[in-house]
Amino acid sequence: MKQNKFLTILLLILGFSLSAQEVLEKDGAVNIALENNYDIKVSNNDLEAAKNSSSIYNSGYLPSVFAAGGADYQDNKSKIEFQNGNVQDDITNTTNSYTASVGVDYLIFDGFGRKYNYKRLQEEYNISEIRVRQVIENTLLGLLVSYYDVARLTENKYNLEQSLAISKSQLLREQYGYQYGQKTQLDVLNTEVNVNQDSINLLNIQRELANAKRDLNVILGRDVNIDFAVDTMVTYALDLTYESILQSAKINNALLLQAEKNVNLSDFDLKINKSSWVPNVGINGAYNWRNSNTDSNIDNPFALASNTSSGLVGGLTVSWNVFDGGLTKTRVQNAKIAIDNRNIEKELAQKDLERNVANAWETYQNSLFVLSAERKNVETNRRNFARSEEQFKLGQIITVEFRLAQVNLLSAINSYNQAKYTAKVAELRLLQLGGNLIGANY
């Protein structure tokens, strides 16, 4: 009787603790990860840097404007000896000079090298966007795998609690039976072993669940010791087809898109290198101003006391690297080889993607079949346990046989839980290959 009261109080405490926990929904977890996950933060910073690098300020399209100025002070003392023998040794000249210049240099034409370099920068930014999306997809997949692992362990923990409650109830029954001479000491000892084993299993699953929650908190980018409950409901996208996933993967898969962009980058590299064979044309212009003031203790009517000059200057420059020792030719040849390699890598990425989609689809279908089989297995074991429990109460089977039915039911339920979440993870991996993971039904 005391054990029943203790069990009731324990269940009430557990229920109250569960209700006080934060319930972390799947969509809520995704939103937290998108905001706080460290990998996503780093990739967003990299994207911002790529955006800066792809701007027109880094393209060479804009002219360079310069301004310069200066001041010069000279204090000269000199000695002069004339032909008639006269000497003047106290000549002092003080000169102040000021200069200022504002100008502009602009490259009008460089064989379209600047144009293709700018396009290359834009393409590099596009690749950075795809990489950020890939990081987000990988993070979401890892997040959801961790989330469903917590959900699986939560259900397993609940099932073990139920199994422990059954074992304790059976132990109480065996103890009463032993007191009234209906059971042996061996029956009581066997049941005590079962209670101890269930208690150990529950303790282990509690530790695993706590560890899994900490792992999930790390992905969420928050305090690892935050406790929470999760939603154990799982739904499946039953409208998926192999053809639709494959078609979507050929259009949206992040790895394939990067392979295609790398081909474009190599093509721009070829055009940039070819531009070295073409002359460059540039213009430059400036406005210059200069002022000089001289103060002397010699009265010389021909000496300049002040001089000011200003004016515009401009020019056109044409440069042509007629022969650079074959460097440009070598770069062009290597750029063509690089294009060939990028196309080969793209073709390999396509084949890998087709294989991965086919493998993932087969894994998903097998997981759904296993899920269906495990569901039926649970139903069968429930019926078997119900009959065994009734026969045990009537004394038609012994403790060991009842325990076997109990263990089989628990094992079947845990296997079903494993199959349930394995099938969902297989579906998520399939959606990731198709480029449809972001915004999917989790």
Tab-separated table of C-alpha atoms in Angstrom:
chain	number	residue	atom	x	y	z
A	1	MET	CA	0.000	0.000	0.000
A	2	LYS	CA	2.829	2.358	0.871
A	3	GLN	CA	4.482	1.565	-2.433
A	4	ASN	CA	1.298	2.453	-4.320
A	5	LYS	CA	1.128	5.807	-2.510
A	6	PHE	CA	4.800	6.448	-3.268
A	7	LEU	CA	4.271	5.617	-6.942
A	8	THR	CA	1.269	7.951	-7.138
A	9	ILE	CA	3.199	10.807	-5.538
A	10	LEU	CA	6.144	10.186	-7.882
A	11	LEU	CA	3.930	10.295	-10.950
A	12	LEU	CA	2.290	13.514	-9.736
A	13	ILE	CA	5.711	15.108	-9.206
A	14	LEU	CA	6.855	14.025	-12.657
A	15	GLY	CA	3.658	15.330	-14.207
A	16	PHE	CA	4.023	18.686	-12.456
A	17	SER	CA	7.685	18.924	-13.526
A	18	LEU	CA	6.768	18.175	-17.120
A	19	SER	CA	4.025	20.782	-17.163
A	20	ALA	CA	6.450	23.403	-15.819
A	21	GLN	CA	8.968	22.756	-18.614
A	22	GLU	CA	9.218	24.865	-21.718
A	23	VAL	CA	7.506	23.092	-24.615
A	24	LEU	CA	9.853	23.558	-27.559
A	25	GLU	CA	7.889	23.251	-30.793
A	26	LYS	CA	9.681	22.250	-33.980
A	27	ASP	CA	9.036	25.552	-35.754
A	28	GLY	CA	10.117	27.430	-32.648
A	29	ALA	CA	13.362	25.463	-32.521
A	30	VAL	CA	14.012	26.257	-36.186
A	31	ASN	CA	13.467	29.984	-35.593
A	32	ILE	CA	15.809	29.976	-32.596
A	33	ALA	CA	18.500	28.175	-34.582
A	34	LEU	CA	18.214	30.559	-37.526
A	35	GLU	CA	18.815	33.452	-35.151
A	36	ASN	CA	21.376	32.019	-32.723
A	37	ASN	CA	23.222	29.108	-34.341
A	38	TYR	CA	26.951	29.819	-34.489
A	39	ASP	CA	27.570	28.245	-37.900
A	40	ILE	CA	24.752	30.296	-39.416
A	41	LYS	CA	26.114	33.481	-37.826
A	42	VAL	CA	29.558	32.853	-39.298
A	43	SER	CA	28.144	32.074	-42.746
A	44	ASN	CA	26.031	35.249	-42.683
A	45	ASN	CA	29.145	37.268	-41.867
A	46	ASP	CA	30.963	35.600	-44.754
A	47	LEU	CA	28.049	36.509	-47.009
A	48	GLU	CA	28.272	40.138	-45.908
A	49	ALA	CA	31.974	40.154	-46.733
A	50	ALA	CA	31.216	38.629	-50.147
A	51	LYS	CA	28.619	41.336	-50.720
A	52	ASN	CA	31.205	44.017	-49.983
A	53	SER	CA	33.688	42.372	-52.337
A	54	SER	CA	31.136	42.182	-55.165
A	55	SER	CA	30.202	45.877	-55.059
A	56	ILE	CA	31.128	48.333	-57.803
A	57	TYR	CA	33.705	49.833	-55.465
A	58	ASN	CA	35.798	46.687	-55.903
A	59	SER	CA	35.314	46.423	-59.667
A	60	GLY	CA	37.712	49.041	-61.074
A	61	TYR	CA	34.856	50.762	-62.904
A	62	LEU	CA	35.045	53.959	-60.885
A	63	PRO	CA	37.723	56.599	-61.519
A	64	SER	CA	40.395	57.421	-58.985
A	65	VAL	CA	40.417	61.019	-57.753
A	66	PHE	CA	43.388	62.467	-55.959
A	67	ALA	CA	44.212	65.701	-54.192
A	68	ALA	CA	47.631	66.882	-53.093
A	69	GLY	CA	49.049	69.962	-51.492
A	70	GLY	CA	52.230	71.189	-49.935
A	71	ALA	CA	54.122	74.084	-48.465
A	72	ASP	CA	57.851	74.870	-48.645
A	73	TYR	CA	59.885	77.344	-46.673
A	74	GLN	CA	63.462	78.358	-47.557
A	75	ASP	CA	65.742	80.776	-45.665
A	76	ASN	CA	69.007	81.216	-47.575
A	77	LYS	CA	72.019	83.296	-46.606
A	78	SER	CA	74.726	83.947	-49.206
A	79	LYS	CA	77.940	85.879	-49.882
A	80	ILE	CA	78.667	87.609	-53.240
A	81	GLU	CA	82.001	88.904	-54.520
A	82	PHE	CA	81.825	91.253	-57.537
A	83	GLN	CA	84.404	91.731	-60.338
A	84	ASN	CA	85.410	95.102	-58.944
A	85	GLY	CA	86.376	93.420	-55.722
A	86	ASN	CA	83.409	94.507	-53.704
A	87	VAL	CA	82.034	91.868	-51.346
A	88	GLN	CA	78.527	91.517	-49.843
A	89	ASP	CA	78.197	88.745	-47.302
A	90	ASP	CA	74.894	89.493	-45.583
A	91	ILE	CA	72.455	88.565	-48.369
A	92	THR	CA	69.280	86.963	-47.035
A	93	ASN	CA	66.490	85.438	-49.184
A	94	THR	CA	63.333	83.980	-47.645
A	95	THR	CA	60.960	82.053	-49.912
A	96	ASN	CA	57.485	80.622	-49.105
A	97	SER	CA	55.987	78.254	-51.683
A	98	TYR	CA	52.517	76.679	-51.730
A	99	THR	CA	51.190	74.063	-54.135
A	100	ALA	CA	47.830	72.355	-54.606
A	101	SER	CA	46.590	69.848	-57.162
A	102	VAL	CA	43.334	67.998	-57.825
A	103	GLY	CA	43.134	65.360	-60.507
A	104	VAL	CA	41.424	62.273	-61.839
A	105	ASP	CA	42.602	59.074	-63.531
A	106	TYR	CA	40.214	56.799	-65.388
A	107	LEU	CA	40.724	53.624	-67.368
A	108	ILE	CA	38.383	53.856	-70.337
A	109	PHE	CA	39.039	50.457	-71.852
A	110	ASP	CA	41.027	47.425	-70.714
A	111	GLY	CA	39.917	44.785	-73.177
A	112	PHE	CA	36.721	44.010	-71.172
A	113	GLY	CA	38.828	42.549	-68.357
A	114	ARG	CA	37.177	44.867	-65.857
A	115	LYS	CA	33.727	43.891	-67.116
A	116	TYR	CA	34.317	40.168	-66.681
A	117	ASN	CA	36.039	40.689	-63.344
A	118	TYR	CA	32.937	42.495	-62.094
A	119	LYS	CA	30.730	39.659	-63.341
A	120	ARG	CA	33.038	37.202	-61.622
A	121	LEU	CA	32.646	39.064	-58.335
A	122	GLN	CA	28.871	38.920	-58.714
A	123	GLU	CA	29.047	35.192	-59.375
A	124	GLU	CA	31.229	34.689	-56.296
A	125	TYR	CA	28.549	36.452	-54.262
A	126	ASN	CA	25.920	34.122	-55.744
A	127	ILE	CA	28.046	31.146	-54.683
A	128	SER	CA	28.298	32.625	-51.186
A	129	GLU	CA	24.503	32.812	-51.036
A	130	ILE	CA	24.261	29.160	-52.032
A	131	ARG	CA	26.835	28.229	-49.393
A	132	VAL	CA	24.860	30.075	-46.730
A	133	ARG	CA	21.774	28.157	-47.800
A	134	GLN	CA	23.761	24.933	-47.601
A	135	VAL	CA	24.926	25.798	-44.080
A	136	ILE	CA	21.331	26.557	-43.083
A	137	GLU	CA	20.129	23.273	-44.579
A	138	ASN	CA	22.839	21.277	-42.811
A	139	THR	CA	22.104	23.088	-39.559
A	140	LEU	CA	18.365	22.481	-39.856
A	141	LEU	CA	18.913	18.819	-40.637
A	142	GLY	CA	21.232	18.446	-37.646
A	143	LEU	CA	18.758	20.376	-35.510
A	144	LEU	CA	15.806	18.203	-36.496
A	145	VAL	CA	17.764	14.970	-36.112
A	146	SER	CA	18.712	16.106	-32.610
A	147	TYR	CA	15.128	17.239	-31.912
A	148	TYR	CA	13.657	13.902	-32.937
A	149	ASP	CA	16.313	12.097	-30.916
A	150	VAL	CA	15.092	14.002	-27.862
A	151	ALA	CA	11.523	13.089	-28.802
A	152	ARG	CA	12.419	9.411	-29.157
A	153	LEU	CA	14.194	9.338	-25.804
A	154	THR	CA	11.276	11.190	-24.211
A	155	GLU	CA	8.850	8.513	-25.349
A	156	ASN	CA	11.235	5.732	-24.364
A	157	LYS	CA	11.569	7.311	-20.929
A	158	TYR	CA	7.782	7.410	-20.573
A	159	ASN	CA	7.526	3.758	-21.648
A	160	LEU	CA	10.174	2.747	-19.113
A	161	GLU	CA	8.299	4.623	-16.404
A	162	GLN	CA	5.189	2.643	-17.300
A	163	SER	CA	7.164	-0.588	-17.314
A	164	LEU	CA	8.661	0.246	-13.909
A	165	ALA	CA	5.183	0.964	-12.554
A	166	ILE	CA	4.017	-2.441	-13.819
A	167	SER	CA	7.029	-4.160	-12.250
A	168	LYS	CA	6.432	-2.443	-8.916
A	169	SER	CA	2.764	-3.406	-9.009
A	170	GLN	CA	3.767	-6.977	-9.800
A	171	LEU	CA	6.264	-6.940	-6.918
A	172	LEU	CA	3.542	-5.819	-4.532
A	173	ARG	CA	1.316	-8.622	-5.769
A	174	GLU	CA	4.107	-11.183	-5.334
A	175	GLN	CA	4.802	-9.962	-1.810
A	176	TYR	CA	1.140	-10.279	-0.870
A	177	GLY	CA	1.034	-13.710	-2.476
A	178	TYR	CA	4.109	-14.789	-0.539
A	179	GLN	CA	2.565	-13.597	2.742
A	180	TYR	CA	-0.505	-15.708	2.086
A	181	GLY	CA	1.485	-18.709	0.923
A	182	GLN	CA	0.457	-18.460	-2.708
A	183	LYS	CA	3.915	-17.409	-4.002
A	184	THR	CA	7.440	-18.539	-3.294
A	185	GLN	CA	10.426	-16.483	-2.169
A	186	LEU	CA	11.915	-17.084	-5.620
A	187	ASP	CA	8.949	-15.317	-7.258
A	188	VAL	CA	9.503	-12.297	-5.031
A	189	LEU	CA	13.241	-12.220	-5.728
A	190	ASN	CA	12.727	-12.500	-9.477
A	191	THR	CA	10.306	-9.599	-9.409
A	192	GLU	CA	12.686	-7.512	-7.303
A	193	VAL	CA	15.356	-8.124	-9.966
A	194	ASN	CA	12.901	-6.893	-12.592
A	195	VAL	CA	12.202	-3.724	-10.606
A	196	ASN	CA	15.895	-3.077	-10.176
A	197	GLN	CA	16.560	-3.638	-13.863
A	198	ASP	CA	13.752	-1.293	-14.888
A	199	SER	CA	15.059	1.324	-12.460
A	200	ILE	CA	18.554	1.076	-13.948
A	201	ASN	CA	17.167	1.308	-17.481
A	202	LEU	CA	15.133	4.366	-16.522
A	203	LEU	CA	18.181	6.005	-14.960
A	204	ASN	CA	20.210	5.374	-18.120
A	205	ILE	CA	17.510	6.747	-20.396
A	206	GLN	CA	17.216	9.847	-18.210
A	207	ARG	CA	20.950	10.435	-18.614
A	208	GLU	CA	20.733	9.925	-22.387
A	209	LEU	CA	17.788	12.314	-22.587
A	210	ALA	CA	19.611	15.003	-20.587
A	211	ASN	CA	22.652	14.670	-22.863
A	212	ALA	CA	20.480	14.858	-25.982
A	213	LYS	CA	18.824	18.029	-24.697
A	214	ARG	CA	22.200	19.635	-24.099
A	215	ASP	CA	23.276	18.679	-27.627
A	216	LEU	CA	20.148	20.322	-29.001
A	217	ASN	CA	20.724	23.460	-26.942
A	218	VAL	CA	24.204	23.802	-28.455
A	219	ILE	CA	22.702	23.734	-31.950
A	220	LEU	CA	20.151	26.319	-30.813
A	221	GLY	CA	22.988	28.532	-29.606
A	222	ARG	CA	21.655	28.950	-26.091
A	223	ASP	CA	22.437	27.887	-22.513
A	224	VAL	CA	23.105	24.153	-22.590
A	225	ASN	CA	21.329	23.586	-19.264
A	226	ILE	CA	17.930	24.929	-20.333
A	227	ASP	CA	15.365	22.190	-19.781
A	228	PHE	CA	12.421	21.717	-22.109
A	229	ALA	CA	9.886	19.264	-23.434
A	230	VAL	CA	9.379	18.478	-27.126
A	231	ASP	CA	6.503	17.641	-29.414
A	232	THR	CA	6.557	13.898	-30.136
A	233	MET	CA	3.967	14.124	-32.909
A	234	VAL	CA	5.358	13.081	-36.306
A	235	THR	CA	3.727	13.684	-39.679
A	236	TYR	CA	4.978	12.561	-43.077
A	237	ALA	CA	4.861	14.126	-46.531
A	238	LEU	CA	2.957	11.311	-48.184
A	239	ASP	CA	2.725	13.183	-51.504
A	240	LEU	CA	6.438	12.817	-52.245
A	241	THR	CA	7.416	11.032	-55.447
A	242	TYR	CA	10.804	9.971	-56.713
A	243	GLU	CA	10.385	11.908	-59.957
A	244	SER	CA	9.464	15.162	-58.215
A	245	ILE	CA	12.383	14.926	-55.795
A	246	LEU	CA	14.864	14.164	-58.590
A	247	GLN	CA	13.569	17.007	-60.747
A	248	SER	CA	13.722	19.429	-57.841
A	249	ALA	CA	17.234	18.259	-56.948
A	250	LYS	CA	18.508	18.994	-60.462
A	251	ILE	CA	17.253	22.562	-60.092
A	252	ASN	CA	17.724	23.394	-56.414
A	253	ASN	CA	20.403	21.134	-54.912
A	254	ALA	CA	23.051	23.344	-53.288
A	255	LEU	CA	26.063	21.207	-54.251
A	256	LEU	CA	24.985	20.977	-57.898
A	257	LEU	CA	24.316	24.720	-58.058
A	258	GLN	CA	27.817	25.410	-56.739
A	259	ALA	CA	29.299	23.114	-59.384
A	260	GLU	CA	27.431	25.037	-62.084
A	261	LYS	CA	28.591	28.378	-60.687
A	262	ASN	CA	32.193	27.149	-60.640
A	263	VAL	CA	31.944	26.542	-64.395
A	264	ASN	CA	30.850	30.160	-64.832
A	265	LEU	CA	33.760	31.390	-62.702
A	266	SER	CA	36.243	29.491	-64.840
A	267	ASP	CA	34.686	30.938	-67.987
A	268	PHE	CA	35.104	34.467	-66.600
A	269	ASP	CA	38.725	33.664	-65.695
A	270	LEU	CA	39.372	32.734	-69.329
A	271	LYS	CA	37.878	35.989	-70.598
A	272	ILE	CA	39.800	38.036	-68.017
A	273	ASN	CA	43.085	36.462	-69.091
A	274	LYS	CA	42.319	37.025	-72.770
A	275	SER	CA	41.817	40.735	-72.091
A	276	SER	CA	45.576	41.059	-71.511
A	277	TRP	CA	46.037	40.778	-75.285
A	278	VAL	CA	44.068	43.979	-75.875
A	279	PRO	CA	45.428	47.560	-75.489
A	280	ASN	CA	44.408	49.663	-72.486
A	281	VAL	CA	43.162	53.204	-72.932
A	282	GLY	CA	43.030	55.703	-70.075
A	283	ILE	CA	42.613	59.402	-69.492
A	284	ASN	CA	43.859	61.691	-66.787
A	285	GLY	CA	43.346	65.302	-65.861
A	286	ALA	CA	44.319	67.672	-63.079
A	287	TYR	CA	44.061	71.243	-61.906
A	288	ASN	CA	47.345	72.604	-60.473
A	289	TRP	CA	47.982	75.780	-58.466
A	290	ARG	CA	51.280	77.172	-57.214
A	291	ASN	CA	52.225	80.320	-55.318
A	292	SER	CA	55.736	81.472	-54.341
A	293	ASN	CA	56.712	84.557	-52.301
A	294	THR	CA	60.308	85.729	-51.911
A	295	ASP	CA	61.583	88.304	-49.421
A	296	SER	CA	65.169	89.576	-49.881
A	297	ASN	CA	67.310	92.265	-48.212
A	298	ILE	CA	68.838	93.093	-51.640
A	299	ASP	CA	67.142	95.755	-53.682
A	300	ASN	CA	66.984	94.040	-57.055
A	301	PRO	CA	64.315	95.270	-59.445
A	302	PHE	CA	64.643	92.112	-61.537
A	303	ALA	CA	64.046	89.678	-58.676
A	304	LEU	CA	60.601	88.084	-58.383
A	305	ALA	CA	58.779	88.973	-55.211
A	306	SER	CA	55.731	86.786	-55.921
A	307	ASN	CA	54.825	84.170	-58.496
A	308	THR	CA	51.417	82.492	-58.884
A	309	SER	CA	50.475	79.940	-61.525
A	310	SER	CA	47.407	77.746	-62.077
A	311	GLY	CA	45.901	75.716	-64.876
A	312	LEU	CA	44.435	72.488	-66.191
A	313	VAL	CA	46.389	69.557	-67.566
A	314	GLY	CA	45.050	66.436	-69.200
A	315	GLY	CA	46.162	63.511	-71.240
A	316	LEU	CA	45.275	60.302	-72.995
A	317	THR	CA	47.340	57.166	-72.487
A	318	VAL	CA	47.412	53.999	-74.549
A	319	SER	CA	49.356	50.964	-73.408
A	320	TRP	CA	49.692	47.610	-75.101
A	321	ASN	CA	51.656	44.717	-73.745
A	322	VAL	CA	52.647	43.409	-77.157
A	323	PHE	CA	54.609	40.446	-75.793
A	324	ASP	CA	54.943	39.410	-72.168
A	325	GLY	CA	57.129	36.360	-72.674
A	326	GLY	CA	54.141	34.024	-73.119
A	327	LEU	CA	52.646	34.577	-69.648
A	328	THR	CA	49.205	35.526	-70.984
A	329	LYS	CA	49.219	32.611	-73.414
A	330	THR	CA	49.999	30.216	-70.557
A	331	ARG	CA	47.262	31.666	-68.357
A	332	VAL	CA	44.721	31.356	-71.182
A	333	GLN	CA	45.675	27.731	-71.824
A	334	ASN	CA	45.405	26.869	-68.141
A	335	ALA	CA	42.067	28.676	-67.906
A	336	LYS	CA	40.709	26.482	-70.717
A	337	ILE	CA	41.893	23.385	-68.864
A	338	ALA	CA	40.209	24.689	-65.688
A	339	ILE	CA	36.915	25.062	-67.571
A	340	ASP	CA	37.191	21.468	-68.734
A	341	ASN	CA	37.837	20.326	-65.146
A	342	ARG	CA	34.893	22.301	-63.783
A	343	ASN	CA	32.605	20.726	-66.389
A	344	ILE	CA	33.862	17.278	-65.414
A	345	GLU	CA	33.213	18.086	-61.747
A	346	LYS	CA	29.735	19.315	-62.641
A	347	GLU	CA	28.963	16.079	-64.484
A	348	LEU	CA	30.258	14.070	-61.525
A	349	ALA	CA	28.097	16.148	-59.164
A	350	GLN	CA	25.064	15.344	-61.304
A	351	LYS	CA	25.779	11.619	-61.195
A	352	ASP	CA	26.414	11.742	-57.450
A	353	LEU	CA	23.146	13.582	-56.957
A	354	GLU	CA	21.167	11.060	-58.996
A	355	ARG	CA	22.707	8.226	-56.979
A	356	ASN	CA	22.119	9.959	-53.642
A	357	VAL	CA	18.490	10.687	-54.480
A	358	ALA	CA	17.931	7.079	-55.541
A	359	ASN	CA	19.584	5.772	-52.354
A	360	ALA	CA	17.699	8.218	-50.141
A	361	TRP	CA	14.388	7.372	-51.796
A	362	GLU	CA	14.933	3.637	-51.290
A	363	THR	CA	15.943	4.259	-47.675
A	364	TYR	CA	12.804	6.332	-47.149
A	365	GLN	CA	10.527	3.686	-48.657
A	366	ASN	CA	12.158	0.952	-46.585
A	367	SER	CA	11.788	3.093	-43.468
A	368	LEU	CA	8.075	3.528	-44.128
A	369	PHE	CA	7.689	-0.239	-44.592
A	370	VAL	CA	9.586	-0.922	-41.350
A	371	LEU	CA	7.400	1.658	-39.597
A	372	SER	CA	4.264	-0.116	-40.757
A	373	ALA	CA	5.648	-3.496	-39.700
A	374	GLU	CA	6.720	-2.187	-36.282
A	375	ARG	CA	3.269	-0.682	-35.742
A	376	LYS	CA	1.676	-4.073	-36.331
A	377	ASN	CA	4.273	-5.663	-34.084
A	378	VAL	CA	3.296	-3.296	-31.268
A	379	GLU	CA	-0.386	-4.182	-31.677
A	380	THR	CA	0.443	-7.894	-31.556
A	381	ASN	CA	2.573	-7.521	-28.437
A	382	ARG	CA	-0.088	-5.405	-26.726
A	383	ARG	CA	-2.627	-8.167	-27.216
A	384	ASN	CA	-0.107	-10.746	-26.069
A	385	PHE	CA	0.710	-8.722	-22.955
A	386	ALA	CA	-2.960	-8.201	-22.137
A	387	ARG	CA	-3.606	-11.940	-22.319
A	388	SER	CA	-0.444	-12.706	-20.341
A	389	GLU	CA	-1.453	-10.225	-17.649
A	390	GLU	CA	-4.880	-11.821	-17.347
A	391	GLN	CA	-3.398	-15.334	-17.218
A	392	PHE	CA	-0.835	-14.203	-14.626
A	393	LYS	CA	-3.564	-12.857	-12.358
A	394	LEU	CA	-5.377	-16.177	-12.672
A	395	GLY	CA	-2.185	-18.063	-11.863
A	396	GLN	CA	-2.024	-19.761	-15.264
A	397	ILE	CA	1.507	-18.541	-16.085
A	398	ILE	CA	4.538	-17.926	-13.916
A	399	THR	CA	6.400	-14.690	-13.222
A	400	VAL	CA	9.096	-15.338	-15.823
A	401	GLU	CA	6.526	-15.767	-18.600
A	402	PHE	CA	4.747	-12.547	-17.591
A	403	ARG	CA	8.077	-10.697	-17.530
A	404	LEU	CA	8.886	-11.970	-21.013
A	405	ALA	CA	5.599	-10.562	-22.348
A	406	GLN	CA	6.305	-7.257	-20.581
A	407	VAL	CA	9.831	-7.002	-22.022
A	408	ASN	CA	8.637	-7.929	-25.506
A	409	LEU	CA	6.013	-5.193	-25.411
A	410	LEU	CA	8.519	-2.597	-24.236
A	411	SER	CA	10.994	-3.659	-26.902
A	412	ALA	CA	8.304	-3.502	-29.596
A	413	ILE	CA	7.246	0.001	-28.531
A	414	ASN	CA	10.837	1.233	-28.498
A	415	SER	CA	11.455	-0.300	-31.908
A	416	TYR	CA	8.348	1.414	-33.226
A	417	ASN	CA	9.541	4.746	-31.831
A	418	GLN	CA	12.906	4.240	-33.468
A	419	ALA	CA	11.253	3.395	-36.786
A	420	LYS	CA	8.944	6.407	-36.507
A	421	TYR	CA	11.770	8.887	-36.169
A	422	THR	CA	14.089	7.064	-38.566
A	423	ALA	CA	11.467	7.395	-41.290
A	424	LYS	CA	11.072	11.106	-40.588
A	425	VAL	CA	14.818	11.713	-40.707
A	426	ALA	CA	14.984	9.785	-43.998
A	427	GLU	CA	12.267	12.075	-45.345
A	428	LEU	CA	14.178	15.181	-44.225
A	429	ARG	CA	17.360	13.963	-45.918
A	430	LEU	CA	15.366	13.419	-49.087
A	431	LEU	CA	13.970	16.951	-48.889
A	432	GLN	CA	17.475	18.337	-48.382
A	433	LEU	CA	18.736	16.610	-51.522
A	434	GLY	CA	15.819	18.134	-53.410
A	435	GLY	CA	16.632	21.595	-52.059
A	436	ASN	CA	13.262	21.759	-50.301
A	437	LEU	CA	14.234	21.397	-46.646
A	438	ILE	CA	13.941	25.083	-45.749
A	439	GLY	CA	10.280	25.834	-45.095
A	440	ALA	CA	9.196	22.191	-45.261
A	441	ASN	CA	6.739	20.504	-42.901
A	442	TYR	CA	8.964	19.377	-40.051
